[in-house]
Every structure is written in structure tokens, then in C-alpha cells.
Short mmCIF file of C-alpha atoms and ligand atoms in Angstrom, two decimals:
data_model
loop_
_atom_site.label_atom_id
_atom_site.label_comp_id
_atom_site.label_asym_id
_atom_site.label_seq_id
_atom_site.Cartn_x
_atom_site.Cartn_y
_atom_site.Cartn_z
CA MET A 1 14.84 -22.10 23.44
CA LYS A 2 12.56 -25.02 22.90
CA PRO A 3 8.97 -23.80 22.07
CA ALA A 4 6.78 -24.57 25.00
CA LEU A 5 3.82 -26.87 24.89
CA ASP A 6 0.95 -26.52 27.33
CA GLU A 7 -2.61 -27.37 27.83
CA THR A 8 -3.72 -25.33 24.64
CA HIS A 9 -1.94 -27.88 22.40
CA ASP A 10 -3.66 -30.89 23.75
CA PRO A 11 -4.92 -32.74 20.69
CA ILE A 12 -7.80 -34.24 22.69
CA THR A 13 -9.39 -31.10 23.70
CA ARG A 14 -12.49 -30.13 21.65
CA SER A 15 -14.41 -26.88 21.67
CA TRP A 16 -18.06 -26.18 22.26
CA VAL A 17 -18.16 -24.38 18.97
CA GLU A 18 -18.84 -27.58 16.99
CA SER A 19 -17.38 -26.45 13.70
CA ALA A 20 -13.89 -26.10 15.28
CA ASN A 21 -13.98 -29.88 15.69
CA LEU A 22 -14.27 -30.87 12.22
CA GLY A 23 -11.09 -32.60 11.07
CA ASP A 24 -10.58 -30.32 8.12
CA SER A 25 -11.10 -27.09 9.91
CA ASP A 26 -8.05 -24.75 9.88
CA PHE A 27 -9.11 -23.15 13.01
CA PRO A 28 -9.52 -25.77 15.87
CA ILE A 29 -9.32 -24.66 19.43
CA GLN A 30 -5.59 -25.54 19.29
CA ASN A 31 -4.97 -22.47 16.77
CA LEU A 32 -6.75 -19.44 17.91
CA PRO A 33 -5.42 -16.94 15.24
CA PHE A 34 -5.95 -13.23 15.49
CA GLY A 35 -7.46 -11.03 12.61
CA VAL A 36 -9.27 -7.82 12.09
CA PHE A 37 -12.84 -7.98 10.71
CA ARG A 38 -16.17 -6.01 10.17
CA ARG A 39 -19.59 -7.12 9.55
CA ARG A 40 -20.50 -7.17 6.01
CA ASP A 41 -23.54 -5.35 6.81
CA ALA A 42 -21.82 -2.56 8.71
CA SER A 43 -21.92 0.92 7.54
CA SER A 44 -18.62 2.30 6.44
CA HIS A 45 -17.55 4.94 8.80
CA ALA A 46 -18.14 4.31 12.54
CA ASP A 47 -15.00 3.48 14.71
CA SER A 48 -16.71 0.69 16.23
CA GLU A 49 -17.28 -1.40 13.11
CA THR A 50 -13.67 -2.91 12.88
CA LYS A 51 -12.74 -5.42 15.54
CA VAL A 52 -9.96 -7.77 16.63
CA GLY A 53 -11.46 -11.42 16.16
CA ILE A 54 -10.21 -14.89 16.92
CA ALA A 55 -11.16 -17.63 14.26
CA ILE A 56 -12.78 -20.58 15.78
CA GLY A 57 -14.08 -23.09 13.34
CA ASP A 58 -16.31 -21.21 10.91
CA SER A 59 -17.02 -18.37 13.41
CA ILE A 60 -15.14 -15.38 14.73
CA LEU A 61 -15.08 -14.39 18.27
CA ASP A 62 -15.16 -10.70 19.03
CA VAL A 63 -12.61 -9.74 21.52
CA ALA A 64 -14.20 -6.51 22.35
CA GLY A 65 -17.44 -8.28 23.15
CA LEU A 66 -15.64 -10.70 25.44
CA ARG A 67 -14.01 -7.80 27.32
CA SER A 68 -17.46 -6.08 27.80
CA GLU A 69 -18.84 -9.15 29.33
CA GLY A 70 -16.03 -9.05 32.05
CA LEU A 71 -14.48 -12.23 30.51
CA LEU A 72 -11.11 -10.58 30.30
CA ALA A 73 -10.69 -9.01 33.51
CA ASP A 74 -8.10 -11.11 35.12
CA ALA A 75 -4.75 -9.12 35.69
CA SER A 76 -2.91 -11.58 33.43
CA VAL A 77 -4.95 -10.73 30.36
CA VAL A 78 -6.18 -7.19 30.89
CA ALA A 79 -3.46 -5.47 29.01
CA ALA A 80 -3.80 -7.80 25.98
CA ALA A 81 -7.61 -7.31 26.05
CA ASP A 82 -7.26 -3.41 26.18
CA ALA A 83 -4.65 -3.60 23.27
CA CYS A 84 -7.26 -5.43 21.17
CA VAL A 85 -9.96 -2.77 21.98
CA PHE A 86 -8.33 0.62 22.20
CA TYR A 87 -6.63 2.70 19.54
CA SER A 88 -2.93 3.53 20.40
CA PRO A 89 -2.64 7.37 20.17
CA ASN A 90 -0.25 7.28 17.20
CA GLN A 91 -1.99 4.63 15.33
CA HIS A 92 -2.99 4.93 11.67
CA SER A 93 -5.29 2.70 9.90
CA PRO A 94 -4.06 -0.36 7.99
CA ASN A 95 -7.20 -0.18 5.71
CA PRO A 96 -7.50 3.07 3.56
CA ASP A 97 -11.20 2.58 2.94
CA SER A 98 -11.86 2.38 6.79
CA PRO A 99 -9.66 5.16 8.10
CA SER A 100 -10.43 4.38 11.81
CA SER A 101 -9.70 0.64 11.60
CA ILE A 102 -8.37 -1.11 14.51
CA SER A 103 -5.19 -3.25 14.09
CA LEU A 104 -3.23 -5.72 15.80
CA ASN A 105 -0.20 -3.44 16.37
CA ALA A 106 -0.90 -2.71 20.02
CA LEU A 107 -1.36 -6.43 20.90
CA MET A 108 1.86 -7.02 18.95
CA ALA A 109 3.75 -4.29 20.85
CA LEU A 110 3.01 -6.05 24.24
CA GLY A 111 5.18 -8.98 23.69
CA ALA A 112 4.89 -12.61 24.02
CA GLY A 113 3.89 -12.95 27.72
CA SER A 114 0.74 -11.04 27.38
CA ARG A 115 -0.17 -12.93 24.08
CA ARG A 116 0.52 -16.37 25.74
CA ALA A 117 -1.75 -15.30 28.75
CA LEU A 118 -4.60 -14.21 26.30
CA ARG A 119 -4.29 -17.56 24.36
CA ARG A 120 -4.74 -19.65 27.49
CA ARG A 121 -7.70 -17.55 28.60
CA LEU A 122 -9.58 -17.91 25.25
CA HIS A 123 -8.82 -21.60 25.32
CA ALA A 124 -10.37 -21.92 28.65
CA ILE A 125 -13.67 -20.25 27.68
CA LEU A 126 -13.84 -21.97 24.29
CA ARG A 127 -13.18 -25.55 25.35
CA ASN A 128 -15.63 -28.19 26.20
CA GLY A 129 -16.19 -28.03 29.85
CA ALA A 130 -16.28 -24.16 30.10
CA SER A 131 -18.79 -22.98 32.67
CA PRO A 132 -22.25 -22.64 31.20
CA SER A 133 -22.31 -18.87 32.20
CA ASP A 134 -19.04 -18.25 30.31
CA ARG A 135 -20.22 -20.19 27.53
CA LYS A 136 -23.62 -18.27 27.35
CA ALA A 137 -21.71 -14.84 27.51
CA VAL A 138 -19.14 -15.81 24.91
CA SER A 139 -21.85 -17.15 22.53
CA ARG A 140 -23.19 -13.61 22.41
CA HIS A 141 -20.06 -12.46 20.51
CA LEU A 142 -19.44 -15.27 18.06
CA LEU A 143 -20.41 -14.60 14.53
CA PRO A 144 -20.25 -16.60 11.31
CA GLN A 145 -17.09 -15.77 9.13
CA ALA A 146 -19.45 -15.76 6.29
CA GLU A 147 -21.21 -12.65 7.48
CA THR A 148 -17.96 -10.87 7.98
CA GLU A 149 -15.21 -9.16 5.65
CA MET A 150 -11.55 -9.54 6.86
CA LEU A 151 -9.23 -6.56 6.84
CA LEU A 152 -5.58 -6.11 6.89
CA PRO A 153 -4.51 -7.25 10.34
CA ALA A 154 -1.76 -4.70 11.08
CA VAL A 155 -0.39 -1.33 10.07
CA VAL A 156 2.76 -2.53 8.47
CA GLY A 157 5.28 0.40 8.82
CA ASP A 158 7.96 -1.52 6.93
CA TYR A 159 7.86 -4.70 4.74
CA THR A 160 11.00 -6.67 3.91
CA ASP A 161 11.20 -9.71 1.63
CA PHE A 162 13.90 -12.44 1.79
CA TYR A 163 14.99 -14.98 -0.44
CA ALA A 164 15.52 -17.87 1.96
CA SER A 165 14.74 -20.87 -0.27
CA ILE A 166 18.01 -22.16 -1.72
CA PHE A 167 15.84 -24.39 -4.17
CA HIS A 168 14.05 -21.16 -5.41
CA ALA A 169 17.35 -19.32 -5.66
CA THR A 170 18.92 -22.13 -7.60
CA ASN A 171 16.04 -22.68 -9.88
CA VAL A 172 15.88 -18.99 -10.84
CA GLY A 173 19.60 -18.78 -10.92
CA LYS A 174 19.76 -21.54 -13.37
CA LEU A 175 17.44 -19.66 -15.77
CA PHE A 176 19.96 -16.69 -16.02
CA ARG A 177 23.25 -18.34 -15.06
CA PRO A 178 23.18 -22.15 -16.00
CA ASP A 179 26.89 -22.54 -14.88
CA ASN A 180 26.81 -20.70 -11.83
CA PRO A 181 23.12 -20.51 -10.60
CA LEU A 182 23.85 -19.46 -6.85
CA LEU A 183 25.68 -16.32 -6.18
CA PRO A 184 28.60 -16.50 -3.88
CA ASN A 185 26.90 -14.71 -0.96
CA TYR A 186 23.99 -16.99 -0.79
CA LYS A 187 25.08 -19.29 2.07
CA TYR A 188 26.49 -16.56 4.11
CA ILE A 189 23.81 -13.87 4.20
CA PRO A 190 20.04 -14.02 4.18
CA ILE A 191 19.38 -12.12 1.10
CA GLY A 192 16.45 -9.57 1.10
CA TYR A 193 15.12 -6.30 -0.14
CA HIS A 194 13.14 -3.58 1.37
CA GLY A 195 9.51 -4.05 -0.06
CA ARG A 196 6.60 -1.58 -0.49
CA ALA A 197 4.25 -1.50 2.71
CA SER A 198 1.60 0.82 1.27
CA SER A 199 0.39 -1.71 -1.41
CA LEU A 200 -0.08 -4.60 0.91
CA VAL A 201 -3.70 -5.82 0.52
CA VAL A 202 -5.64 -8.36 2.27
CA SER A 203 -6.62 -11.76 0.66
CA ALA A 204 -9.62 -11.42 -1.72
CA THR A 205 -8.68 -8.04 -2.94
CA PRO A 206 -8.37 -8.17 -6.81
CA VAL A 207 -5.09 -7.25 -8.32
CA HIS A 208 -4.78 -5.16 -11.49
CA ARG A 209 -2.32 -6.14 -13.96
CA PRO A 210 0.49 -3.59 -13.70
CA SER A 211 1.89 -1.51 -16.51
CA GLY A 212 5.48 -0.90 -16.70
CA GLN A 213 8.66 -0.57 -18.91
CA THR A 214 9.79 -3.62 -20.54
CA ARG A 215 12.39 -4.32 -23.25
CA ASP A 216 12.07 -6.40 -26.36
CA ALA A 217 14.34 -9.40 -25.87
CA ASN A 218 14.97 -9.55 -29.65
CA ALA A 219 16.07 -5.87 -29.70
CA ASP A 220 19.59 -6.55 -28.74
CA PRO A 221 21.84 -4.53 -28.60
CA VAL A 222 19.72 -1.44 -28.56
CA PRO A 223 17.11 -2.10 -25.85
CA ASP A 224 14.04 -0.37 -27.37
CA PRO A 225 11.84 -0.38 -24.32
CA ARG A 226 8.10 0.04 -24.28
CA PHE A 227 5.64 0.92 -21.58
CA GLY A 228 2.40 -1.14 -21.26
CA PRO A 229 0.65 -4.01 -19.33
CA THR A 230 3.05 -6.66 -18.05
CA LYS A 231 2.81 -9.86 -20.25
CA ALA A 232 4.52 -11.96 -17.51
CA LEU A 233 2.53 -11.58 -14.38
CA ASP A 234 3.36 -14.14 -11.69
CA TYR A 235 2.68 -15.10 -8.19
CA GLU A 236 5.24 -16.10 -5.36
CA LEU A 237 4.09 -18.37 -2.68
CA GLU A 238 5.58 -17.00 0.47
CA VAL A 239 5.23 -16.92 4.15
CA GLY A 240 5.16 -13.72 6.20
CA PHE A 241 5.93 -13.22 9.92
CA PHE A 242 5.05 -10.08 12.04
CA VAL A 243 7.41 -8.31 14.45
CA SER A 244 6.05 -8.19 17.84
CA THR A 245 8.37 -6.03 20.25
CA GLY A 246 10.94 -4.41 18.15
CA ASN A 247 14.42 -3.20 18.86
CA ARG A 248 15.70 0.50 19.46
CA LEU A 249 17.77 2.25 16.75
CA GLY A 250 21.26 1.19 16.98
CA GLU A 251 20.61 -1.93 18.85
CA SER A 252 20.55 -5.42 17.51
CA ILE A 253 18.67 -8.60 18.34
CA PRO A 254 20.59 -11.69 19.43
CA ILE A 255 19.68 -14.76 17.59
CA ALA A 256 18.92 -16.64 20.83
CA GLN A 257 16.14 -13.94 21.60
CA ALA A 258 14.88 -13.48 18.10
CA GLU A 259 11.70 -15.69 18.47
CA GLU A 260 10.59 -13.65 21.29
CA HIS A 261 10.25 -10.63 18.76
CA ILE A 262 7.94 -12.66 16.35
CA PHE A 263 4.22 -12.45 16.85
CA GLY A 264 3.08 -14.92 14.29
CA ILE A 265 2.84 -15.91 10.60
CA CYS A 266 0.56 -15.51 7.62
CA LEU A 267 0.42 -16.45 3.97
CA VAL A 268 1.95 -13.93 1.34
CA ASN A 269 1.59 -13.59 -2.32
CA ASP A 270 4.34 -11.34 -3.76
CA TRP A 271 2.90 -10.66 -7.19
CA SER A 272 5.60 -10.17 -9.84
CA ALA A 273 5.99 -8.81 -13.28
CA ARG A 274 8.73 -10.68 -14.70
CA ASP A 275 9.30 -8.80 -17.98
CA ILE A 276 9.31 -5.40 -15.87
CA GLN A 277 11.64 -6.98 -13.27
CA ALA A 278 14.15 -8.34 -15.98
CA TRP A 279 14.63 -5.00 -17.49
CA GLU A 280 14.68 -2.86 -13.99
CA TYR A 281 16.42 -5.01 -11.65
CA GLN A 282 20.15 -4.35 -12.22
CA PRO A 283 21.87 -2.94 -10.23
CA LEU A 284 19.55 -2.15 -7.33
CA GLY A 285 17.11 -5.06 -7.12
CA PRO A 286 13.39 -5.28 -7.56
CA PHE A 287 11.40 -2.00 -7.65
CA LEU A 288 7.98 -1.55 -9.59
CA ALA A 289 7.94 -5.17 -10.59
CA LYS A 290 6.83 -5.78 -7.07
CA SER A 291 5.46 -2.84 -5.48
CA PHE A 292 2.03 -2.89 -7.34
CA SER A 293 0.45 -5.41 -4.81
CA THR A 294 1.30 -7.92 -2.12
CA SER A 295 -1.43 -10.10 -0.79
CA LEU A 296 -1.63 -11.31 2.79
CA SER A 297 -4.02 -14.05 4.33
CA PRO A 298 -6.07 -12.31 7.21
CA TRP A 299 -5.48 -14.52 9.85
CA VAL A 300 -2.21 -14.42 12.04
CA VAL A 301 -1.23 -17.78 13.52
CA THR A 302 0.70 -17.03 16.57
CA MET A 303 4.20 -18.59 17.46
CA GLU A 304 2.37 -20.34 20.35
CA ALA A 305 0.00 -22.13 17.90
CA LEU A 306 2.98 -23.30 15.87
CA ALA A 307 4.98 -24.90 18.69
CA PRO A 308 4.08 -28.59 18.13
CA PHE A 309 5.21 -28.10 14.57
CA ARG A 310 8.70 -26.76 15.27
CA ILE A 311 11.65 -28.81 13.97
CA ALA A 312 15.32 -28.78 13.35
CA ALA A 313 16.51 -26.02 11.05
CA PHE A 314 17.26 -26.99 7.36
CA THR A 315 20.18 -29.38 7.07
CA ARG A 316 23.09 -27.79 5.17
CA ALA A 317 24.67 -29.84 2.54
CA GLU A 318 28.10 -31.34 3.36
CA GLY A 319 30.83 -28.73 2.69
CA ASP A 320 28.45 -25.66 3.07
CA PRO A 321 29.90 -22.89 5.41
CA ALA A 322 28.36 -22.82 8.94
CA PRO A 323 26.34 -19.56 9.70
CA LEU A 324 28.56 -16.75 11.05
CA PRO A 325 28.48 -16.74 14.84
CA TYR A 326 25.81 -13.97 15.09
CA LEU A 327 23.42 -16.11 12.91
CA PHE A 328 23.99 -19.26 14.88
CA ASP A 329 22.13 -20.54 18.03
CA ALA A 330 22.03 -24.07 19.20
CA GLY A 331 18.31 -23.84 20.09
CA ASN A 332 17.75 -22.34 16.80
CA ARG A 333 19.49 -25.13 14.95
CA GLU A 334 17.51 -27.70 16.98
CA HIS A 335 14.05 -25.93 16.71
CA GLY A 336 14.17 -23.12 14.36
CA GLY A 337 12.49 -24.82 11.39
CA LEU A 338 8.74 -25.09 10.91
CA ASN A 339 7.06 -28.05 9.32
CA LEU A 340 4.38 -26.07 7.26
CA ALA A 341 2.86 -27.44 4.24
CA LEU A 342 2.22 -24.98 1.32
CA GLU A 343 0.27 -25.12 -1.93
CA VAL A 344 -0.73 -22.99 -4.66
CA SER A 345 -3.92 -23.47 -6.83
CA LEU A 346 -4.97 -21.64 -9.94
CA GLN A 347 -8.60 -21.25 -11.13
CA SER A 348 -9.08 -19.62 -14.56
CA ALA A 349 -12.09 -17.54 -15.44
CA ARG A 350 -13.20 -20.42 -17.80
CA MET A 351 -12.71 -22.97 -14.91
CA ARG A 352 -14.88 -20.77 -12.72
CA GLU A 353 -17.50 -20.44 -15.31
CA THR A 354 -17.88 -24.10 -16.01
CA GLY A 355 -17.64 -25.03 -12.12
CA MET A 356 -14.25 -26.53 -12.13
CA ALA A 357 -12.46 -26.54 -8.89
CA PRO A 358 -9.13 -24.80 -8.59
CA GLU A 359 -6.03 -26.95 -9.93
CA ILE A 360 -3.18 -27.53 -7.55
CA LEU A 361 -0.03 -26.27 -9.30
CA SER A 362 2.61 -26.92 -6.72
CA ARG A 363 3.38 -28.09 -3.18
CA SER A 364 6.20 -27.05 -0.95
CA ASN A 365 7.19 -26.98 2.63
CA PHE A 366 8.54 -24.14 4.86
CA ARG A 367 10.96 -26.72 6.33
CA ASP A 368 13.16 -26.58 3.29
CA LEU A 369 14.12 -23.02 3.66
CA TYR A 370 17.91 -22.40 3.89
CA TRP A 371 17.38 -19.69 6.74
CA THR A 372 15.10 -19.62 9.63
CA MET A 373 12.80 -16.99 10.64
CA ALA A 374 15.13 -16.12 13.64
CA GLN A 375 18.06 -15.88 11.35
CA MET A 376 16.30 -13.44 9.00
CA LEU A 377 15.18 -11.25 11.83
CA THR A 378 18.50 -11.09 13.72
CA HIS A 379 20.14 -10.44 10.35
CA HIS A 380 17.73 -7.66 9.58
CA ALA A 381 18.49 -5.79 12.97
CA SER A 382 22.26 -6.67 13.07
CA ASN A 383 23.30 -3.31 11.65
CA GLY A 384 21.11 -1.41 14.11
CA CYS A 385 18.14 -1.10 12.12
CA ASN A 386 15.10 -0.74 14.24
CA LEU A 387 12.29 -3.20 13.68
CA ARG A 388 8.87 -2.17 14.93
CA ALA A 389 5.74 -3.76 16.03
CA GLY A 390 3.72 -4.70 12.96
CA ASP A 391 6.73 -4.91 10.56
CA LEU A 392 6.29 -7.64 8.11
CA LEU A 393 9.18 -10.05 7.14
CA ALA A 394 8.50 -12.51 4.20
CA SER A 395 10.39 -15.67 3.56
CA GLY A 396 10.78 -15.28 -0.33
CA THR A 397 9.30 -17.81 -2.68
CA VAL A 398 9.02 -21.04 -0.87
CA SER A 399 10.32 -23.84 -3.29
CA GLY A 400 11.85 -27.23 -2.46
CA PRO A 401 13.31 -30.33 -3.90
CA ASP A 402 11.09 -31.88 -6.54
CA VAL A 403 10.03 -35.41 -5.53
CA SER A 404 8.95 -37.70 -8.35
CA GLY A 405 5.19 -38.54 -8.38
CA GLN A 406 4.31 -35.43 -6.45
CA LYS A 407 3.32 -31.93 -7.57
CA PRO A 408 6.48 -29.86 -8.37
CA ALA A 409 7.86 -27.77 -5.44
CA ARG A 410 8.13 -24.70 -7.33
CA GLY A 411 6.39 -21.68 -5.74
CA CYS A 412 6.09 -19.49 -8.80
CA LEU A 413 5.49 -19.76 -12.59
CA LEU A 414 8.81 -18.59 -13.45
CA GLU A 415 10.04 -21.67 -11.83
CA LEU A 416 7.36 -24.08 -12.81
CA THR A 417 7.29 -23.14 -16.32
CA THR A 418 10.94 -22.52 -16.74
CA ARG A 419 10.25 -19.00 -17.67
CA GLY A 420 7.47 -19.92 -19.89
CA GLN A 421 9.29 -22.56 -21.94
CA ASN A 422 7.15 -25.44 -20.50
CA PRO A 423 3.57 -24.07 -19.91
CA VAL A 424 1.23 -25.42 -17.45
CA THR A 425 -2.02 -27.11 -18.87
CA LEU A 426 -5.13 -26.62 -16.91
CA PRO A 427 -8.11 -28.91 -16.87
CA THR A 428 -9.88 -26.97 -19.50
CA GLY A 429 -6.99 -27.43 -21.90
CA GLU A 430 -5.81 -23.79 -21.33
CA GLN A 431 -2.16 -23.25 -21.22
CA ARG A 432 -0.30 -20.88 -18.78
CA LYS A 433 3.11 -19.50 -19.16
CA PHE A 434 2.18 -16.68 -16.83
CA LEU A 435 -1.04 -15.40 -15.34
CA GLU A 436 -3.93 -14.22 -17.38
CA ASP A 437 -6.79 -11.74 -16.52
CA GLY A 438 -9.34 -13.55 -14.66
CA ASP A 439 -7.04 -16.14 -13.03
CA GLU A 440 -7.42 -16.56 -9.30
CA VAL A 441 -4.44 -17.76 -7.25
CA ILE A 442 -5.08 -19.33 -4.06
CA LEU A 443 -2.32 -20.17 -1.41
CA ARG A 444 -2.98 -22.36 1.33
CA GLY A 445 -0.99 -23.53 4.33
CA PHE A 446 -1.30 -25.97 7.16
CA CYS A 447 0.60 -27.76 9.90
CA GLU A 448 0.25 -31.48 10.46
CA THR A 449 2.15 -33.94 12.74
CA ASP A 450 1.58 -37.02 14.57
CA GLY A 451 0.05 -36.62 17.97
CA PHE A 452 -1.24 -33.01 17.48
CA ARG A 453 -4.31 -31.43 15.97
CA ARG A 454 -3.85 -30.03 12.41
CA ILE A 455 -3.99 -26.34 12.17
CA GLY A 456 -4.33 -24.05 9.02
CA LEU A 457 -3.35 -20.63 7.91
CA GLY A 458 -6.67 -20.19 5.95
CA THR A 459 -6.14 -18.95 2.39
CA CYS A 460 -4.57 -16.02 0.64
CA CYS A 461 -6.37 -15.40 -2.55
CA GLY A 462 -6.50 -12.79 -5.45
CA THR A 463 -7.88 -12.34 -8.86
CA VAL A 464 -6.12 -10.75 -11.78
CA LEU A 465 -7.94 -7.87 -13.16
CA PRO A 466 -7.01 -6.06 -16.60
CA ALA A 467 -4.55 -3.30 -16.45
CA LEU A 468 -5.90 0.01 -15.42
CA THR A 469 -3.49 2.15 -17.58
CA ILE A 470 -1.96 1.52 -20.81
CA1 LIG B 1 9.57 -12.51 -3.18
#
């Protein structure tokens, strides 16, 4: 199905929230992403302090406030408004330090129709030309993002990480198998593993260097492993997508309907300890090398906001196999890709102390993934595994073809430094094979195409702190 365009995508429309009209804002009126926030000055235990909000320019619109003004009373949006305000009976908090935090799960579970209606309504009351009375009422529920703290947007019951970039898979494969980098299953099956949901953290949460078991590479053939802080901490630039309506246990999701089961996307940093990973990963895959922390950007950009930036799926090389029938759909082939530019920056402690801006290390694009979001979701449910509202599926490291004269399209340090053989030099002269304590990693993503307003995902950042245990 072709992603539908409507009045909410009109690039001419401006908002009466002036900061949303600035060219470099990630959150113009055409975006309207959802998140969960609280005021920085809020005390830490009342139910009412966490809210569902919409980013607009440098402000946040409090959905509960709009509802209390009667601005979301139309039959088409009542259910979605209620889902943003009331706790579902079996909900638990996504945020451990705020046990009664609201989440987007109920809104996600409502499905695409309610979400689209709410988007149209929010667009109508935020656009230039909104009635003065609406505008006055809405103004009472706008607050500066600078006065808020963002929380995890959803209770993620299950988190799955894929490996959808053939460039990443090939670059990493070359490090271990120079003659045969890509395993024979790669072009047939979207490879993934079950990640850890409990250690998902929202952007800006510091990440402690994990400790674990590693082996001395020179200690062959006796492994002689040791336990201690990782010496090869890495980031992975990824994009996550949240499940909206799920599927029943035992049922699957046909690929032609897959996108109706996706709520929206965010940035993901799959922090990875390469030395722990190298020793533990065979034969069952990643475990403690990944489960210590995974960072998410706080704003979930909906599938509707992404509609103008949908493109054809990745063009497979001549001679590559066609996807098996359950992973093929003509609409997905034509519109299943996404033109989403991504970048990774790093700021060391010394750069921060001397006022140096973060250094961009790599740039890549979601369009270069071998598998589409729909293919990953359909494959995940193809054995009857039930996906649930709020589940998070991530793309895997987004790398791409390197283009001369541009930043490398290599979404982790393992690839960028060829496993530490070619360190990156920072503007201070410091070198990095892997991350050092005090380094901040910043992921960004934005969609830009002719004839439409640029929209952004915001940032996903995290600073490395020293190991807690030795
Ligand atoms: Ca990953």
C-alpha cells in the first residue's frame, strides 16, 4: 500500500508555535512525534507528573491538557486522547524511577486509524489559521522542552535486534572471514536475535562500562579468560520501530499488512562490548556483550510523518535471490524503503572541557538496508510468535557503501577502525580504537526530500562512565 499523503504533509503549512518554523527544527508541524515527559521541577512520585506529549518546535504539547480543555472531544479522536491519559489496567511503568509513569502502549495498541485521526486534529489546532480560542487554550499546555525531562516512551515487553544492513554484515564478516564474509543465509532470512528489554534506557542516560569475561587473544590454544571491564566498548547506530497492534499467538502477519502494525520509529544505540562478544557469541549469539544497556531517542516519529520519505526497497544486486514469497509484496518493493539520513558524532571529555563541538564520525542512510521494516516484522511473526503493542524491533547497525570524499558509512567503531587497526583521530589529537570513559556518543537522524518539509528524529545520546564492578 502506498503511504498516504494528506494536508498534514503540506510543506507550506506553518505553525503559530514560531520555533517549529525554523528551518533546522527537527519538529515542524509536519512531524508531530509522540513521547513521554515530566517537568524537571516535578516531585518524583505523583501519578500526574508523567505525561504523553507532542514535540512542536522547541516546545512540548501536553495531550492531557488538550483533552481537559475539550479540544479532543470529537468522536474520531476520543479513544486516542483517552489512551494518552489513562493507565491501562495491566500496565507497568517503563521507567523504574517513576513507577507510575504513563506510556504510549495504549495509544500504540489502538492502531493506525486512531493515531491518524489524532495527528490530523493536532495539526489543525497547531497550524497558522487555528481559531483564536483554540490557540489560547492550546497555549496553556505548551511548555519548553528545556524545562522537561524525557522518559522511555513505551513499556517494551520484548526487544529484538536485526542485522539488516548487508554492508555492515559484510564489513564485519570480512574481519573474521576475509574470504567468505557473508554467511549463506543472509540474503534469504532477516537475521536477528532476542535482545534485553529491561536495560533499555532513554537518551541522556549515562552508560557504565560493563565488565565481563574476555580471553587473551595471544593465549592460544588455552583461552585463559579474565573478568573485568571491557576494553572494547562500541556503539551501534540503529533505528528502532515500535509495534502498534500485535498478532495473536499462532497467527502471522502478512507482509502486505505489516506496516499497519508499526507505530513509528526512533534512534537506537546498541552499545556493544566487542571483547566480551568475541568470547561468548558462539554458538548462541550475543548475550552479555549487548544486554547491559541500549539507548533510545525519546520521540517516536509516526509512520504517517514518514510518508513523504518512503522510497523503493533496496535494490538487490544482480544474481541475488528474490525474497521468498512470504517476504515479498509488490507494494513493499515499491514503497517499503525509507530515505532517512543518519549520523554518529563523538565528543570526548577533553573536547567537552575545551568547548570543542562533537566530531561527526560517520554518515549512513536507512535506505541502504537489505531488508525493509515490513519484512523484519513479518518474518518475526511468521512462526506464530505473538508481537505485542510496544514491542521494539531494531534494524541492526546501519552502514552503507562508502562514497569517496564523504564520511564513512560505517555505523560502529568495529567497522570504522577495522577492529582497532585504524584508529579514529579526534580534533584534540586523541585517538580512538574503541570508546573511552567520558566519551559521549550522539546519534541523529532526519528525513529530507524535495517538495517536503524536513523532519528529524531528535538525538539519542549517552556518555560512557567508568565500570561499576571489577
Ligand atoms: Ca545491534
